[in-house]
Coordinates of C-alpha atoms in Angstrom, one line a residue:
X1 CA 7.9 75.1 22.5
X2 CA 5.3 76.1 25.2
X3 CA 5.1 76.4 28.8
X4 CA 3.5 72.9 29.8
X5 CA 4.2 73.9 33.5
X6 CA 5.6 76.4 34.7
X7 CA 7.4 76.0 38.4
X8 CA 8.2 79.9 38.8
X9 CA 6.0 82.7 36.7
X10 CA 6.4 86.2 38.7
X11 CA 3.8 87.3 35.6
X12 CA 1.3 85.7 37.5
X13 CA -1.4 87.6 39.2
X14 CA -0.7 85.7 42.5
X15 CA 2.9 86.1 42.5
X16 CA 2.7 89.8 41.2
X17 CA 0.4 90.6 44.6
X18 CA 2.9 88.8 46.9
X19 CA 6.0 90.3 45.2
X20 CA 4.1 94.0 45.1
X21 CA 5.9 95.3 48.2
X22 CA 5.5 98.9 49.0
X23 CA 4.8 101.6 46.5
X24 CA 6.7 102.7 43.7
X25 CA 8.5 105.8 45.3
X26 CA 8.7 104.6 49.1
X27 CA 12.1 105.3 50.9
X28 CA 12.0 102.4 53.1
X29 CA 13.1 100.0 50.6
X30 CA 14.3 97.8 53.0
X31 CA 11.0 96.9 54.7
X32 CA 9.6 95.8 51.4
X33 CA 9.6 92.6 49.3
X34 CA 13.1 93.2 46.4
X35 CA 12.0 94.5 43.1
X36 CA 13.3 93.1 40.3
X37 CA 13.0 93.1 36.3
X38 CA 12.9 89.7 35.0
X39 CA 13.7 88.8 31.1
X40 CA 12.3 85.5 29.6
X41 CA 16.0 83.9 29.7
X42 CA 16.3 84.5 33.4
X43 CA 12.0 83.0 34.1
X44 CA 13.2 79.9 32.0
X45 CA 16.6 79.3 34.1
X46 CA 15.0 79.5 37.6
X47 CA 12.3 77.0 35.7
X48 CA 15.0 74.4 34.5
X49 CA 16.9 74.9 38.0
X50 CA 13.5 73.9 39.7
X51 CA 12.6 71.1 37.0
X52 CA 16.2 69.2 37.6
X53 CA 16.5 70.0 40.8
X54 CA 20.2 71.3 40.2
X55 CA 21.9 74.2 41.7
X56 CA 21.1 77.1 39.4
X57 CA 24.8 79.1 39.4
X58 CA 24.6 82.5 38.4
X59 CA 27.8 84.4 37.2
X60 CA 27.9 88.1 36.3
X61 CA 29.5 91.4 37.6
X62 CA 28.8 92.9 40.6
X63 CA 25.9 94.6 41.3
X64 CA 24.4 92.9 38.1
X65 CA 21.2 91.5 40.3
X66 CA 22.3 88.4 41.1
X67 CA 21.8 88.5 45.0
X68 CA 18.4 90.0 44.7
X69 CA 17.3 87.3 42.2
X70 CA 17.4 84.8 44.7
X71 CA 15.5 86.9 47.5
X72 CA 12.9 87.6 44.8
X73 CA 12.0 84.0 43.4
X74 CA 11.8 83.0 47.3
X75 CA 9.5 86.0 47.4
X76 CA 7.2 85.0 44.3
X77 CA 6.8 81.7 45.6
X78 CA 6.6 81.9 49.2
X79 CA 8.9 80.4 50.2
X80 CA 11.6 80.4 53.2
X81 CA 14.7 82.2 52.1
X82 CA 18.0 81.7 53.6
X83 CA 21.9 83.2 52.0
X84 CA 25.4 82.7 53.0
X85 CA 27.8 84.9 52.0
X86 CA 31.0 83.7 51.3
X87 CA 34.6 84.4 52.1
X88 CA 38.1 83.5 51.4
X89 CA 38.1 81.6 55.3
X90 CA 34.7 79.8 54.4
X91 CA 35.2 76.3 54.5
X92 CA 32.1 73.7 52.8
X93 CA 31.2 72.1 56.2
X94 CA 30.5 75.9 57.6
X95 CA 27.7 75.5 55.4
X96 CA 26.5 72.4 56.8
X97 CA 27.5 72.8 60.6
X98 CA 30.3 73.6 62.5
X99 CA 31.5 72.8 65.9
X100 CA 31.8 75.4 68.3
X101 CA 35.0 74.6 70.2
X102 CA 35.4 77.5 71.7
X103 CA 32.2 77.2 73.6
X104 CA 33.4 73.6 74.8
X105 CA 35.9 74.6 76.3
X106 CA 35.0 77.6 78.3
X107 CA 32.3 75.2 79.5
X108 CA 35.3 72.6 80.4
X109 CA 37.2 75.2 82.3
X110 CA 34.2 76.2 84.5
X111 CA 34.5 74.3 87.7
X112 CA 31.4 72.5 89.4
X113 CA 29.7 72.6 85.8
X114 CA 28.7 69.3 83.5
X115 CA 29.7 69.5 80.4
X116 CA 27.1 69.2 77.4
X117 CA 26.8 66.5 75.3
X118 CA 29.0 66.9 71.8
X119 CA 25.7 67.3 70.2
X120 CA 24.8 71.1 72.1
X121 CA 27.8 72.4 71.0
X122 CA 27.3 71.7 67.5
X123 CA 26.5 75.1 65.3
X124 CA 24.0 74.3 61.8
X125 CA 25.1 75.4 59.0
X126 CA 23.0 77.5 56.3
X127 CA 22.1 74.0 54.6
X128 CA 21.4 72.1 57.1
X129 CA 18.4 75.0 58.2
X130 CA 17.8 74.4 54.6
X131 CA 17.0 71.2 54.6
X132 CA 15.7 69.8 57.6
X133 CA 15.2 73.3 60.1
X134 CA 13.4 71.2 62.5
X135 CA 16.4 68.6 62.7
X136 CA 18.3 71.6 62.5
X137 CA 16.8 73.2 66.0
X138 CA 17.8 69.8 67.8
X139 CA 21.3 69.9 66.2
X140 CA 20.0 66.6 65.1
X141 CA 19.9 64.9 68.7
X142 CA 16.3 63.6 69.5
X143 CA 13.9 64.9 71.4
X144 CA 14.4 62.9 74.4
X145 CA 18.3 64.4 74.4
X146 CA 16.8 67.7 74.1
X147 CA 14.2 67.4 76.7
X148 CA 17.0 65.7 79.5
X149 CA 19.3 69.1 78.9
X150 CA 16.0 71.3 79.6
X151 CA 16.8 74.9 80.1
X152 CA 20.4 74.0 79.6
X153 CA 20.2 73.7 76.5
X154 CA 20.6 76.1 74.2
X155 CA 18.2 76.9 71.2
X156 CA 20.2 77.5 67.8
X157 CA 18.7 80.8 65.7
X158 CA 16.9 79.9 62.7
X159 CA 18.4 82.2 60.6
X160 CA 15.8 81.9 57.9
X161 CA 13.4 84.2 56.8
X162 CA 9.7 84.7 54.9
X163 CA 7.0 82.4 54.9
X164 CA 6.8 79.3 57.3
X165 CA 7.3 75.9 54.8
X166 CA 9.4 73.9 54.3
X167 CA 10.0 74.8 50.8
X168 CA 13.5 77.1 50.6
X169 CA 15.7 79.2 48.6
X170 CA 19.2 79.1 49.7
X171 CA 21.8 81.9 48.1
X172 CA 25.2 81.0 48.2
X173 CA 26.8 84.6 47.1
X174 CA 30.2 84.8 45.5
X175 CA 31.6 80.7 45.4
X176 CA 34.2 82.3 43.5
X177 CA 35.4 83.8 46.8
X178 CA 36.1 80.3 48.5
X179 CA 39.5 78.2 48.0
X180 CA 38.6 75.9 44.8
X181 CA 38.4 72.4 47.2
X182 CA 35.3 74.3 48.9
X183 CA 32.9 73.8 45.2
X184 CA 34.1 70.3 44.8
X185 CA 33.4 69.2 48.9
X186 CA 29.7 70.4 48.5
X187 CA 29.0 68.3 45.4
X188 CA 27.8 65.2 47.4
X189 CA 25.5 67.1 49.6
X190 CA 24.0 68.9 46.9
X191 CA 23.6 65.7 44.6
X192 CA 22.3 63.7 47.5
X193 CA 20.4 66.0 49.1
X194 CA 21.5 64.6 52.3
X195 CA 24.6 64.6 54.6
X196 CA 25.9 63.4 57.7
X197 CA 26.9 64.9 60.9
X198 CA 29.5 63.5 63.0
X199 CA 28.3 61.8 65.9
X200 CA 25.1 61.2 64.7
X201 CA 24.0 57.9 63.2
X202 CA 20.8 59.9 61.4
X203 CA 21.8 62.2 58.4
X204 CA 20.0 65.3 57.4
X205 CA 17.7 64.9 54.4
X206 CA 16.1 67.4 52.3
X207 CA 12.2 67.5 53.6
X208 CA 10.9 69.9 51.0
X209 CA 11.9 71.8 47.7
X210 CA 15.3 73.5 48.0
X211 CA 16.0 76.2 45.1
X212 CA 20.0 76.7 45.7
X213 CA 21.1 79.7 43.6
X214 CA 24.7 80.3 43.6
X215 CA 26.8 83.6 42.6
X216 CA 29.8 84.3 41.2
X217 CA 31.6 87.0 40.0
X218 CA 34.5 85.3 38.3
X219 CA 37.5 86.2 40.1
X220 CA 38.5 82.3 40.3
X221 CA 37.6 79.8 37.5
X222 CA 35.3 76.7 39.5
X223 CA 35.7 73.3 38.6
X224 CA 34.5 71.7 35.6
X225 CA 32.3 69.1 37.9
X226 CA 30.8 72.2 39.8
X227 CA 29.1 73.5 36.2
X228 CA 28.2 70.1 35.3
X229 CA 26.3 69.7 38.3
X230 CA 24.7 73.1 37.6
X231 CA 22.0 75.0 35.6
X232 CA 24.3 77.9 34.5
X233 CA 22.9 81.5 34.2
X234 CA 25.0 84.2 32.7
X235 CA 23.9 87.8 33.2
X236 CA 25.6 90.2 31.0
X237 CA 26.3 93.9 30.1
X238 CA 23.1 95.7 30.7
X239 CA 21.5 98.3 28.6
X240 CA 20.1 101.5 28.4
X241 CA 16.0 100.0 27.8
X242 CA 17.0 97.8 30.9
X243 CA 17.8 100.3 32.9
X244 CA 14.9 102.6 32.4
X245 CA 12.8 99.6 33.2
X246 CA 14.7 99.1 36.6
X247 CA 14.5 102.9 37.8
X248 CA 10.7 102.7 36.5
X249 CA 10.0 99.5 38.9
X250 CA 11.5 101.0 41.6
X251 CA 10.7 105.2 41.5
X252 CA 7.0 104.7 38.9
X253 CA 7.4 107.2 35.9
X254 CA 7.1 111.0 37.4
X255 CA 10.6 111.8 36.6
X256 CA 11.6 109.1 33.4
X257 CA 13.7 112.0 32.1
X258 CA 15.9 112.0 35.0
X259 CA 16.3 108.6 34.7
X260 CA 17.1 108.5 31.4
X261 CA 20.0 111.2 31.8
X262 CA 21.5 109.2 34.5
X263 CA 21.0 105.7 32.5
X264 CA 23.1 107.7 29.8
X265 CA 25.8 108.8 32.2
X266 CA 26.0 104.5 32.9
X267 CA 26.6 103.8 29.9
X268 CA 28.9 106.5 29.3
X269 CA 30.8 105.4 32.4
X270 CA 30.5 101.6 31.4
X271 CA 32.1 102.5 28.1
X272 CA 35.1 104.4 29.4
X273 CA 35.4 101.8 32.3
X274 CA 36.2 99.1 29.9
X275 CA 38.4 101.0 27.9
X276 CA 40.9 101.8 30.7
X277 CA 39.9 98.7 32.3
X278 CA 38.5 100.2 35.3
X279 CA 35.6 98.5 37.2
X280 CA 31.9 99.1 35.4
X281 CA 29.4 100.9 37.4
X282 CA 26.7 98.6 39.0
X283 CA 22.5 98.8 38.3
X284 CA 22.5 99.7 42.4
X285 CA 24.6 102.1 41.5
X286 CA 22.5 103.7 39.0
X287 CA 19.5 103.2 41.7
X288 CA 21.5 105.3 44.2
X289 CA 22.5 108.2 41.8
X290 CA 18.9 108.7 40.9
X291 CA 18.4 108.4 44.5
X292 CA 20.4 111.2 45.4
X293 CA 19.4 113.5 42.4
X294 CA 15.9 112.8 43.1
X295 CA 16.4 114.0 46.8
X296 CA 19.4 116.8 46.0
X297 CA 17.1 118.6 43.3
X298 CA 14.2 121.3 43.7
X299 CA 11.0 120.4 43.7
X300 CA 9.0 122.8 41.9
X301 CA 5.9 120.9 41.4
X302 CA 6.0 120.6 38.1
X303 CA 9.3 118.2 38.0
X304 CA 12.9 118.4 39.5
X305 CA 14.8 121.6 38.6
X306 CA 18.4 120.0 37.4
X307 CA 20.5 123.3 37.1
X308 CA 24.0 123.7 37.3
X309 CA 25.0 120.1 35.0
X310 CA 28.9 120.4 36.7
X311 CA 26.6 119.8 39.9
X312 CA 24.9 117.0 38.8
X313 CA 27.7 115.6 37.1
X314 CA 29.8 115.7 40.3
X315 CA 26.7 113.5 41.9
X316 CA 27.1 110.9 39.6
X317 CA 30.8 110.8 39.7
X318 CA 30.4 110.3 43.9
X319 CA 27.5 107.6 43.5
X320 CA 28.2 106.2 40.2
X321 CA 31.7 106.7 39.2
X322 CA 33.7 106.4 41.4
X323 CA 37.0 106.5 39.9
X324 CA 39.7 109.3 39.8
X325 CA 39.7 109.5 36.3
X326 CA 37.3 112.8 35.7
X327 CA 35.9 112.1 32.1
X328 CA 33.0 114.2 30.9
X329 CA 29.9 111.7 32.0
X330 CA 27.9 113.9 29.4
X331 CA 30.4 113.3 26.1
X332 CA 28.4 110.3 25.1
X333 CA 25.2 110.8 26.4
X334 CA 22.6 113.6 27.5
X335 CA 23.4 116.1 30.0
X336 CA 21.4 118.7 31.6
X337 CA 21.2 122.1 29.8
X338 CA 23.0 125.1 31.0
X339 CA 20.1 126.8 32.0
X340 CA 18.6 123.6 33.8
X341 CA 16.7 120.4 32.8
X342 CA 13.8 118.9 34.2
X343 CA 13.0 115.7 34.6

């Protein structure tokens, strides 16, 4: 079966220019747009996601990509991008809105000062920016409240971030993280697209697209209703041709031999992870040992002098490893030659 519409396509010319970001071997990766490698299974998920208009819930280990997906669709398609991480304290409504108490009652306790209407104290939540950011900035009072507070009122922070539209992709990182209630409680927002705020007799409505990408890494099972209510998307162990595809988007091709030393030290170090059930290495990770060796190693002009392979292999134990266990990286994979590699 073909394509009769696609909803996401980052192979499109269009998306390709606005995803581009800086070139290939920039530091400042952190000005840029995220970089990512996509495979056809994870183009048709965000495409199903965006068809049903269901949460797309994406479980995999750390550092698998999961987090940057999100960015990156929101990226492709121009759109507004906003993430909540969460915790084992985060309730559901602090992704809606919460009330800031503590505000209240300083502001009780101040003598000769009126206190605010309920509505001024009230704190949005990722989801409510999400849906309705102009609603959001009024903390859903009208415009007449807002106006009769004038300079005492105070402005929320939109917290979002990229283009100015209405359409939005929310991240929701690490679900798994939250007390099992928390899943369940968003369900109605999420299958409504609306919600209600105490006090107010409006409720907030979804006014454009919302993509809603979930992560987990599956340190607590969710509840059966929360997949069912889901698109699920399950990124697994990665491999070496992946790899070499990731370092390639993010450092071009000058020094592929470099990255394919260190792509074999990863899945040397994946392969003795699982078998003393240690945690895997991540692809950032593998991103930041190239990193270093890239910066560590002489220049000669013609490639990067990699002498010394107990050097190199002490590297990759600091960025990649990380684990007392001092295995030979090199036993199931390449290693530099005693007299130096290049790369």
């Amino acid at each position: 079966m073909e394509y009769r519409r696609r909803y996401f396509d980052p192979q499109a010319p269009a998306a390709q220019q606005k995803a581009r970001g800086m070139s290939p071997d920039s530091d400042n990766e952190d000005a840029a747009a995220p970089r990512y490698v996509y495979s056809d299974r994870i183009i048709i998920a965000v495409n199903v996601a965006l068809a049903t208009k269901r949460p797309l819930l994406i479980a995999g280990p750390p550092g698998s990509g999961k987090s940057t997906l999100a960015r990156h669709v929101a990226t492709v398609n121009g759109w507004r991008y906003l993430q909540q991480v969460v915790t084992s304290r985060t309730q559901a409504e602090d992704l809606l809105y919460r009330m800031d108490a503590l505000q209240r009652l300083n502001d009780a306790q101040l003598t000769g000062r009126d206190l605010l209407p309920d509505f001024a104290y009230l704190d949005p939540g990722v989801l409510w920016w999400a849906f309705d950011r102009e609603s959001a900035a009024r903390r859903g009072a009208s415009i007449k409240e807002v106006e009769a507070l004038g300079d005492r009122y105070p402005v929320p922070r939109n917290p979002s971030t990229g283009a100015d539209t209405e359409d939005v992709v929310v991240l929701i990182d690490e679900i798994d993280k939250a007390e099992p209630d928390v899943p369940n409680d968003l369900l109605e927002p999420l299958d409504r697209g609306s919600f209600a705020v105490r006090g107010r007799s409006d409720p907030v409505t979804k006014q454009g697209q919302v993509l809603m990408i979930i992560t987990t890494n599956g340190e607590r099972e969710l509840p059966p209703a929360f997949y069912r209510r889901c698109v699920l998307l399950t990124l697994g162990e990665i491999d070496s041709a992946r790899l070499l595809e990731i370092a390639t988007l993010h450092f071009g091709t000058e020094h592929r031999s470099l990255h394919q030393m260190i792509a074999d030290w990863f899945m040397s170090s994946a392969t003795h992870a699982r078998q003393k059930a240690l945690r895997q290495p991540s692809t950032a990770e593998y991103l930041d040992t190239i990193r270093a060796c890239q910066h560590l190693a002489a220049d000669t002009g013609d490639g990067l002098t990699m002498s010394a392979s107990t050097v190199w292999q002490e590297v990759a134990r600091l960025a990649l490893w990380k684990h007392d266990d001092r295995f030979d990286l090199g036993a199931q994979g390449s290693t530099p030659g005693g007299g130096g590699s290049s790369a």
